[in-house]
Tab-separated table of C-alpha atoms and ligand atoms in Angstrom:
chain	number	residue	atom	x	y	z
A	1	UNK	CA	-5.392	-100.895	102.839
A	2	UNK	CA	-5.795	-104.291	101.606
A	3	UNK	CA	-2.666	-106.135	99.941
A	4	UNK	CA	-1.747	-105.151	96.581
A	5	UNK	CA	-4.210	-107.591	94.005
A	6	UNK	CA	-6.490	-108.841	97.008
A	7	UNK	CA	-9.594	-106.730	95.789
A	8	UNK	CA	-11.726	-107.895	92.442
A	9	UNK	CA	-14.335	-105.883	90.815
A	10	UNK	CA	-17.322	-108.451	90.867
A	11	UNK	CA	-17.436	-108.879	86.762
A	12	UNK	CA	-14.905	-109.566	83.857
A	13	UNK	CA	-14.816	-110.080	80.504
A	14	UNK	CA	-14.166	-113.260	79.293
A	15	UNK	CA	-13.357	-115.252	75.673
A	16	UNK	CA	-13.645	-118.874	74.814
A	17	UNK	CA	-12.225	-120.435	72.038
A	18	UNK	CA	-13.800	-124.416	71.760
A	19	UNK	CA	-11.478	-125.717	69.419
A	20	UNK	CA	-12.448	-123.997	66.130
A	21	UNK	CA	-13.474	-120.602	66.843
A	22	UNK	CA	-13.543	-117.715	69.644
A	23	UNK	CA	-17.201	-116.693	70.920
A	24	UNK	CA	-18.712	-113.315	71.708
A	25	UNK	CA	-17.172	-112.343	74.719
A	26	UNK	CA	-19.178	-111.802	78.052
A	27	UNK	CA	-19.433	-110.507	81.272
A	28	UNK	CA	-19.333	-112.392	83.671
A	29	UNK	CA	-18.850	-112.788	87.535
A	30	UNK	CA	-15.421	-112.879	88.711
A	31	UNK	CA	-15.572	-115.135	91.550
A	32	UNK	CA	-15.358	-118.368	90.069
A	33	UNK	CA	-14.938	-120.299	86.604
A	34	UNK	CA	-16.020	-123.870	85.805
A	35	UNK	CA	-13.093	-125.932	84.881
A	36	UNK	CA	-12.293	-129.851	84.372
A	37	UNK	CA	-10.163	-130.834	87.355
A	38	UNK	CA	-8.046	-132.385	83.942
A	39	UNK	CA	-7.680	-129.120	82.846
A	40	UNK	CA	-4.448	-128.521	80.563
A	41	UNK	CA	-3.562	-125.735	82.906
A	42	UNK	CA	-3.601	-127.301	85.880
A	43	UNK	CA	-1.485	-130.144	84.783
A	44	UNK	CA	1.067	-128.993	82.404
A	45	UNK	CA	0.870	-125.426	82.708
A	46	UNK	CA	-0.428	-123.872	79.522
A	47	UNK	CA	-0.871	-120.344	81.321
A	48	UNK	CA	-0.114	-116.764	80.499
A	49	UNK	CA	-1.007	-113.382	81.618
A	50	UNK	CA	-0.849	-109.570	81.541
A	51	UNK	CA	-0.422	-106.770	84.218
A	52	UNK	CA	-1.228	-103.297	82.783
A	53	UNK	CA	-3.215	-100.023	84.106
A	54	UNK	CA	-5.837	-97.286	84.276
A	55	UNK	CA	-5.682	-94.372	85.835
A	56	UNK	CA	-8.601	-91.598	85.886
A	57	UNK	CA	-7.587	-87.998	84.869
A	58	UNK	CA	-8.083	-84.890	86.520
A	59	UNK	CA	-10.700	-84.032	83.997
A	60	UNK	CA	-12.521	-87.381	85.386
A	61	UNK	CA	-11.398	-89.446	81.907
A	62	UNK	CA	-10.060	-92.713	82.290
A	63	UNK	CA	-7.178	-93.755	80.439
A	64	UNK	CA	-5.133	-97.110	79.849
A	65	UNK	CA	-1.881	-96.893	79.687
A	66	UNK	CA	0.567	-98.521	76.903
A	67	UNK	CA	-2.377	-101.311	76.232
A	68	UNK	CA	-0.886	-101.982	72.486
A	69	UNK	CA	2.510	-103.554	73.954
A	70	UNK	CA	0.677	-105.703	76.949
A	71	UNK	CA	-1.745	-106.833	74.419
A	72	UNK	CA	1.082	-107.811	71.908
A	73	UNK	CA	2.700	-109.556	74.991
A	74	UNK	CA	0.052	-111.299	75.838
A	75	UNK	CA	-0.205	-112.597	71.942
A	76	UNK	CA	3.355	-113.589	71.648
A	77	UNK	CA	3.239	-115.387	75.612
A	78	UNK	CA	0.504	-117.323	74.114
A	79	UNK	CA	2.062	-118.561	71.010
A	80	UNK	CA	5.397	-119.769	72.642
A	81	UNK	CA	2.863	-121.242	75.186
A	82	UNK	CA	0.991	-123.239	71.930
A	83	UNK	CA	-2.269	-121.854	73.454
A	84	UNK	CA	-4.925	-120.947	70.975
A	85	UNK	CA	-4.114	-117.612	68.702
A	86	UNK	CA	-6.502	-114.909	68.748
A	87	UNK	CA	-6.339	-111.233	67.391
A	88	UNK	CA	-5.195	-108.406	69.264
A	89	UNK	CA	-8.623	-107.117	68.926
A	90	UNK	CA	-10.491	-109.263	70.348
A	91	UNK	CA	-8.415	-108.664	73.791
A	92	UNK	CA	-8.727	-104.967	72.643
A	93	UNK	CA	-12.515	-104.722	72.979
A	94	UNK	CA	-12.838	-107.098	76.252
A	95	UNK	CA	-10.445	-104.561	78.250
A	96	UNK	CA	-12.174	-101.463	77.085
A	97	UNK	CA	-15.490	-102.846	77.621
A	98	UNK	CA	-14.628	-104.206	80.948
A	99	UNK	CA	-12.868	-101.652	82.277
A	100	UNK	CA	-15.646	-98.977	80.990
A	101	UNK	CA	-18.129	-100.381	83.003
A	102	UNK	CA	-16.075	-100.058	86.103
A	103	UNK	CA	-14.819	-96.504	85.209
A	104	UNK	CA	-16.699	-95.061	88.312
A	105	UNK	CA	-14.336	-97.668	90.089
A	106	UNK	CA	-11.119	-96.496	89.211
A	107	UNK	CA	-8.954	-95.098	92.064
A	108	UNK	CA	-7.505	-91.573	91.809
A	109	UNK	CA	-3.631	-91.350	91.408
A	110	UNK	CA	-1.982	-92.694	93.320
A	111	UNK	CA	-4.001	-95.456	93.032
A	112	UNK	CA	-4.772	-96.932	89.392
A	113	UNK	CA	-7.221	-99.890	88.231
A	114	UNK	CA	-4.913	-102.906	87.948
A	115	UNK	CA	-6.109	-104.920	84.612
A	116	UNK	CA	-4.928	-108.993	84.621
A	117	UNK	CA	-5.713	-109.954	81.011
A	118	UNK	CA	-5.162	-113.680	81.433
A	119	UNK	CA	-4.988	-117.166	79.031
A	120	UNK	CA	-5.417	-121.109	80.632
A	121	UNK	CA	-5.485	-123.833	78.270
A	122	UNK	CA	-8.769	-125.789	79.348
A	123	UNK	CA	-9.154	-129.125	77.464
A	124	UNK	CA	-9.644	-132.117	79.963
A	125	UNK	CA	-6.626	-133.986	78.181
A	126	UNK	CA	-3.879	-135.284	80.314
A	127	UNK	CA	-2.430	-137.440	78.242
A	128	UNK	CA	-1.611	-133.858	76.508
A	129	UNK	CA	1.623	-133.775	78.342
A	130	UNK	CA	3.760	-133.271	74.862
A	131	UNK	CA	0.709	-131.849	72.769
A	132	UNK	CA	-1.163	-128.353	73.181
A	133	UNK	CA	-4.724	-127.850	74.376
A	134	UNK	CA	-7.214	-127.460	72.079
A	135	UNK	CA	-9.654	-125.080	73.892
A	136	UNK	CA	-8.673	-122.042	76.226
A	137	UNK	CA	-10.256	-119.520	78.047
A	138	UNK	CA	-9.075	-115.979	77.705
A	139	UNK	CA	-10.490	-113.494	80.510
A	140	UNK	CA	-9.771	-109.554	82.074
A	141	UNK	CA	-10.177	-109.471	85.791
A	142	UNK	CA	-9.959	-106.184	87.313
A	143	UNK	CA	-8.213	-104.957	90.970
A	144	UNK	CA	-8.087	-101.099	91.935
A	145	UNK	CA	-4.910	-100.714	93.949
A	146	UNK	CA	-3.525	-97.839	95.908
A	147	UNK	CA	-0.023	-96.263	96.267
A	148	UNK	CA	2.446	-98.955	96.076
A	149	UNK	CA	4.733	-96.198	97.590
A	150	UNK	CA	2.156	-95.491	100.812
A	151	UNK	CA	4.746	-96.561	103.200
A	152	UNK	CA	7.911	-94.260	101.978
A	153	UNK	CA	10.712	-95.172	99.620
A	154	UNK	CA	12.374	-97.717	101.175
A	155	UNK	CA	15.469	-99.033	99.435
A	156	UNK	CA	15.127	-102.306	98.151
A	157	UNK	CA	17.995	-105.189	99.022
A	158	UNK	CA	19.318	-107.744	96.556
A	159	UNK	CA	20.987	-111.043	96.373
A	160	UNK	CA	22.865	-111.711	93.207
A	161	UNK	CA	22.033	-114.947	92.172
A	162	UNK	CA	24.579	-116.291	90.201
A	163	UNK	CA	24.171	-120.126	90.151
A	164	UNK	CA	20.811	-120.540	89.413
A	165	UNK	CA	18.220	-118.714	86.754
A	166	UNK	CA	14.897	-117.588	86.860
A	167	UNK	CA	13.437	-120.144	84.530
A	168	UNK	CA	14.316	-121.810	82.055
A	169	UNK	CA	16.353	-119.758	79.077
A	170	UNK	CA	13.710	-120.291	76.013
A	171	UNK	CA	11.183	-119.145	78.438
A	172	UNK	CA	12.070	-115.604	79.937
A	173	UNK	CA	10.112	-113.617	77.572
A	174	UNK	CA	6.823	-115.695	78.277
A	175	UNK	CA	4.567	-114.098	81.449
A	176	UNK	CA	3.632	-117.570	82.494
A	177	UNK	CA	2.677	-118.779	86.076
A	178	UNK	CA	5.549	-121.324	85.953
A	179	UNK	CA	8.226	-118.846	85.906
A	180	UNK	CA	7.208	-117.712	89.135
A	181	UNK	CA	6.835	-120.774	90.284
A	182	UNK	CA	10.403	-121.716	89.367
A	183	UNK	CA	11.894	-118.750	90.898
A	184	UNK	CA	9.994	-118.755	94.506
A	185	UNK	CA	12.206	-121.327	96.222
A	186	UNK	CA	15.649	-119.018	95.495
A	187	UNK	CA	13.373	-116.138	96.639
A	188	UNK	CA	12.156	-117.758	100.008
A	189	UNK	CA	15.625	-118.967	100.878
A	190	UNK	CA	17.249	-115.107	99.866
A	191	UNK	CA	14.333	-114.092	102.219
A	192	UNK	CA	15.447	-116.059	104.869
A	193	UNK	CA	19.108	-116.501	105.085
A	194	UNK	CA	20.155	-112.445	103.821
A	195	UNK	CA	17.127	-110.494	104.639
A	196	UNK	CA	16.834	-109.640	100.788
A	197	UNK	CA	13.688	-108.429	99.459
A	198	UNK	CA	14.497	-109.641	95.800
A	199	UNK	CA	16.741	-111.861	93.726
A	200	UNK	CA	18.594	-110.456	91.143
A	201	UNK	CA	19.391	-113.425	89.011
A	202	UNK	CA	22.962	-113.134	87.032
A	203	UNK	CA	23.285	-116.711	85.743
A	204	UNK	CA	26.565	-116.915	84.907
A	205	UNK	CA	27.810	-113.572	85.761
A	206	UNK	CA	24.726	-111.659	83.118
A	207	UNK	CA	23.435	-109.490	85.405
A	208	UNK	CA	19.075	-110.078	84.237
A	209	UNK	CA	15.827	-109.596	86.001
A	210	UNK	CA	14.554	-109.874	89.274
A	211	UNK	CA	11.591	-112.261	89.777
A	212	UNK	CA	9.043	-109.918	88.893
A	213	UNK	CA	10.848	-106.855	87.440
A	214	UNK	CA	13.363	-105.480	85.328
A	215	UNK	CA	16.764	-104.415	86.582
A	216	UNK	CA	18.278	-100.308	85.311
A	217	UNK	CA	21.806	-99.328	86.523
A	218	UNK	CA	22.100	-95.656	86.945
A	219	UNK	CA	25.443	-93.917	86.946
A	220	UNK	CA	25.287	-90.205	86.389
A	221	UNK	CA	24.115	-89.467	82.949
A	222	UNK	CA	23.878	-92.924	81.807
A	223	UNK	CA	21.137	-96.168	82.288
A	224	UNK	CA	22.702	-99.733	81.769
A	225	UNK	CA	20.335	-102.743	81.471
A	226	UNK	CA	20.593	-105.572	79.708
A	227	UNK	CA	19.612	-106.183	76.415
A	228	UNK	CA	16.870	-107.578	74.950
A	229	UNK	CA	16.680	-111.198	74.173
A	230	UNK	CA	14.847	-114.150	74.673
A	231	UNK	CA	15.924	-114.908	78.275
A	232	UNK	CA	14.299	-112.654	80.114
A	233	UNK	CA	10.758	-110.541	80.237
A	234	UNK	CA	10.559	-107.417	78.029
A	235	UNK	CA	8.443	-104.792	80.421
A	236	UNK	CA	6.843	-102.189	78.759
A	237	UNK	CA	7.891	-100.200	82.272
A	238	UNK	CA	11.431	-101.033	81.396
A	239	UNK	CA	10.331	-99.462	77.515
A	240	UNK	CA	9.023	-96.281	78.986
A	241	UNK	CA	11.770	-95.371	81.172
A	242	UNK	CA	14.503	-96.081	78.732
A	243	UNK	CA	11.914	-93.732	76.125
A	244	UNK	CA	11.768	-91.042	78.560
A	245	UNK	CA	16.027	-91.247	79.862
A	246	UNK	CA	16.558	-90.530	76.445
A	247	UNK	CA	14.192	-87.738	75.588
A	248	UNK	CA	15.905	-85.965	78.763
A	249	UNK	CA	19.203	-86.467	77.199
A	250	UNK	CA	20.349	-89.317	79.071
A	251	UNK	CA	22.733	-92.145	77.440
A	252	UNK	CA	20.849	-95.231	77.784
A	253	UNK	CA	23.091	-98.529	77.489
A	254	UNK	CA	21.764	-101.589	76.111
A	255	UNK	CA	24.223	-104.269	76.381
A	256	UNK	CA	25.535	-106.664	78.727
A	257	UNK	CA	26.307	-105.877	82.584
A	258	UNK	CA	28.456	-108.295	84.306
A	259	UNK	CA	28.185	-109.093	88.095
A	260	UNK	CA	31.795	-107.669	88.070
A	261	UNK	CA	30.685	-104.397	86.911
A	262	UNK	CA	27.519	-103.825	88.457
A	263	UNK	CA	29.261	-104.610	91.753
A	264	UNK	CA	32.279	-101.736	91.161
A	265	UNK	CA	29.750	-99.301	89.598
A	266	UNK	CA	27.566	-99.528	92.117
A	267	UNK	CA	29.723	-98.713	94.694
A	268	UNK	CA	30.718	-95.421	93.664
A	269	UNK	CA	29.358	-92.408	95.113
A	270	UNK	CA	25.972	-90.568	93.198
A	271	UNK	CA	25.297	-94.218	91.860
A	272	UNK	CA	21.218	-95.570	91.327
A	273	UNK	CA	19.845	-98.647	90.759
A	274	UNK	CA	16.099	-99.552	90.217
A	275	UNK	CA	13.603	-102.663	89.552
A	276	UNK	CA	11.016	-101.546	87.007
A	277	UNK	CA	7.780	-103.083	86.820
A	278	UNK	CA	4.049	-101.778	86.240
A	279	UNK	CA	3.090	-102.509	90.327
A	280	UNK	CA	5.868	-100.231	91.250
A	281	UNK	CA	6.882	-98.339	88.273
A	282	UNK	CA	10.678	-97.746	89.538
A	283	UNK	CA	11.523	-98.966	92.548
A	284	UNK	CA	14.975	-98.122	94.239
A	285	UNK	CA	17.672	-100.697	95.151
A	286	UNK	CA	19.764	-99.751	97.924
A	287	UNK	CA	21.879	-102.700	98.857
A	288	UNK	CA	23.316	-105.504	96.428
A	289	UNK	CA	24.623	-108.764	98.307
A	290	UNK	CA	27.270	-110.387	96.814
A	291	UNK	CA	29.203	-113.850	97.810
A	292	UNK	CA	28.525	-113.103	101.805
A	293	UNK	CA	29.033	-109.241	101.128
A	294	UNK	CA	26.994	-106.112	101.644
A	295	UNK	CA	27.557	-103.439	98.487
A	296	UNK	CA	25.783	-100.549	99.508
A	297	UNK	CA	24.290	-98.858	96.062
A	298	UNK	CA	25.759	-95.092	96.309
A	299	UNK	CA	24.390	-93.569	99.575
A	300	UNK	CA	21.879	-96.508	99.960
A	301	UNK	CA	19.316	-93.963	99.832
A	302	UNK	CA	16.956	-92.845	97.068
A	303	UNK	CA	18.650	-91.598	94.121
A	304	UNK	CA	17.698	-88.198	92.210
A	305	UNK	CA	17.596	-89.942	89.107
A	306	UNK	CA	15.096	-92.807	90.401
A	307	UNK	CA	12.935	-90.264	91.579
A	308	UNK	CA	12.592	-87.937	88.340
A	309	UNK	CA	12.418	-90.569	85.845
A	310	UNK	CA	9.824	-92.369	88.045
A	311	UNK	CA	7.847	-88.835	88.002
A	312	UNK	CA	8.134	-88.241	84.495
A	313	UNK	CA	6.452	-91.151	83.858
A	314	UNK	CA	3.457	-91.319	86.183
A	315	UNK	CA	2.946	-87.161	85.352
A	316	UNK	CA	2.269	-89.063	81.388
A	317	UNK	CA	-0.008	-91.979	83.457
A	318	UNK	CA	-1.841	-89.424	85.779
A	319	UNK	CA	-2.488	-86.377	82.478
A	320	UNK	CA	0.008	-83.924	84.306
A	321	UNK	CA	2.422	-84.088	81.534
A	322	UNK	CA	1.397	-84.203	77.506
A	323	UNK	CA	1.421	-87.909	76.534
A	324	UNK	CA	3.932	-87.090	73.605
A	325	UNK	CA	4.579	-90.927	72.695
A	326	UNK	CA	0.865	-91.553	72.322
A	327	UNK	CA	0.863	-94.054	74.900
A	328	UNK	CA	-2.505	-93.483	76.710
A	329	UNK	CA	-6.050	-94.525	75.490
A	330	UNK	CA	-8.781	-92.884	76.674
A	331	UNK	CA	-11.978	-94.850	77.429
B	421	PLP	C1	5.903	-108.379	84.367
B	421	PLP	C2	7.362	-108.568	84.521
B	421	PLP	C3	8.283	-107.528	84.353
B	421	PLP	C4	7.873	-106.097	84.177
B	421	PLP	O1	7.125	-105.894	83.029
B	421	PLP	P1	6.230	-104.580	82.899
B	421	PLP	O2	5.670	-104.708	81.530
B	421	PLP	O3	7.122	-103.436	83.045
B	421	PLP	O4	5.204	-104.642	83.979
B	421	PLP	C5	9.633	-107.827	84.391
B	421	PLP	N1	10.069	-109.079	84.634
B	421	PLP	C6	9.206	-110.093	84.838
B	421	PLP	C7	9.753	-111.445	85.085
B	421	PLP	C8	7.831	-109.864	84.798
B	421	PLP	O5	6.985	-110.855	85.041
């Protein structure tokens, strides 16, 4: 099985706005684009994108999940980027259209049709350093990916990173390639020196996000996470999980978790914790390391919880379960 985003479908859609006004959009080949080595992107980093899914139905339909919120996302990214505006519509009819032609292409569950809506700021301008690009490309690349679970449920470790942040603090709701950027040297160096698979960043004690996911406490009947504001991403995974705790009665905790907290909480016996992200969906943490020390997160293991939650929500994704929130569209 090829890594997870390694495989393209040959075509996308794509958008361009010149300056005054978006075209038509087209398909095109995916392999390549035509861009000014003095690109805005490449320079100062006027970049956003999306990571949403499709997944093909027992009755052979294929159906996007939750494609409202990414677009709306993808909107908002874009705007506290300063890239071009354009209507949710427009990146409406580029992913159905895309994604219809490929329909035959779309894996059964487990597997899913990975969508990457994505926006890059393309006037050759570098003396733009303080200004925003005038022109932009906006374009929906496709990947079919299998079972991000294929090879078991193995617990997840984290360092809690409480020195450093992810990004900067006016960025953390923007999906923007230099978030990642900024947060790959404090993931290399957890990699390295603690065996972690993840940082869990907690500046100042604020127990956040992860680099690529949201973080969910899970203590008996109740979810903590953190929330929302403008320092960190909102998933839509994070959304749907939170929806679903509380339509199975669960008490779901907005608010602030300190490093304090999570680390005594944790500790106690029938205790969960989980990243959530669309890749993985819910993920299960099963060691937290904190100052030099090893917290094991109840048993270590798998938690009950983890598993039901994350099974309520792919029966919605796969059509085993009714879709009661409305969050599938059918192409
Ligand atoms: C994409 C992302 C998430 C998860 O968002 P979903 O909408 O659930 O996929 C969480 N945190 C960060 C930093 C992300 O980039």
């Amino acid at each position: 099985m090829a890594a997870f985003g390694t495989v393209f479908m040959p075509e996308m859609a794509l958008a361009q706005f010149d300056g005054s006004d978006w075209n038509a959009p087209k398909i095109v080949p995916s392999d390549s684009l035509t861009l000014h080595p003095g690109a805005h992107v490449l320079h100062y980093s006027s970049t956003c994108f999306e990571g949403l899914k499709a997944f093909r139905h027992a009755d052979g339909s294929v159906n996007i999940f939750r494609m409202d919120r990414n677009i709306a996302r993808l909107i908002q990214s874009s705007e506290l980027l300063a890239l071009p505006a354009f209507k949710a519509e427009l990146l409406h009819d580029m992913i159905v259209d895309v994604v219809g032609r490929f329909a035959s292409d779309v894996p059964e569950p487990p597997g899913s049709m990975y969508i990457r809506p994505t926006h890059i700021g393309t006037e050759a301008a570098i003396g733009k350093a303080a200004a925003p690009t005038a022109s932009s490309l906006l374009y929906v690349l496709l990947s079919p990916v299998g079972d991000y679970f294929a090879g078991g449920d193995k617990t997840l470790r984290l360092l809690l990173e409480e020195d450093g942040a992810r990004c900067a603090a006016h960025m953390g709701m923007v999906k923007s390639g230099g978030n990642y950027a900024s947060a790959l040297q404090p993931i290399m160096k957890a990699r390295a020196s603690v065996q972690a698979d993840q940082v869990l960043f907690c500046p100042g004690g604020d127990v956040q996000e992860t680099g690529a996911a949201n973080f969910l406490l899970i203590d008996g009947n109740e979810i903590i996470t953190k929330a929302l504001d403008s320092t960190f991403l909102h998933g839509v995974t994070r959304d749907s999980i939170l929806t679903l705790a509380r339509d199975m009665g669960m008490t779901v905790s907005e608010r602030a978790l300190s490093v304090e907290e999570l680390v005594e909480r944790a500790g106690r016996s029938g205790a969960e914790a989980a990243l959530s992200g669309t890749a993985a969906v819910l993920a299960p943490v099963g060691t937290l390391i904190h100052q030099d020390k090893e917290v094991m997160v109840g048993d270590g293991k798998v938690g009950p919880v983890t598993i039901k939650l994350r099974q309520a929500l792919n029966d919605i994704q796969w059509g085993k379960a009714e879709d009661r929130h409305g969050w599938l569209t059918r192409i």
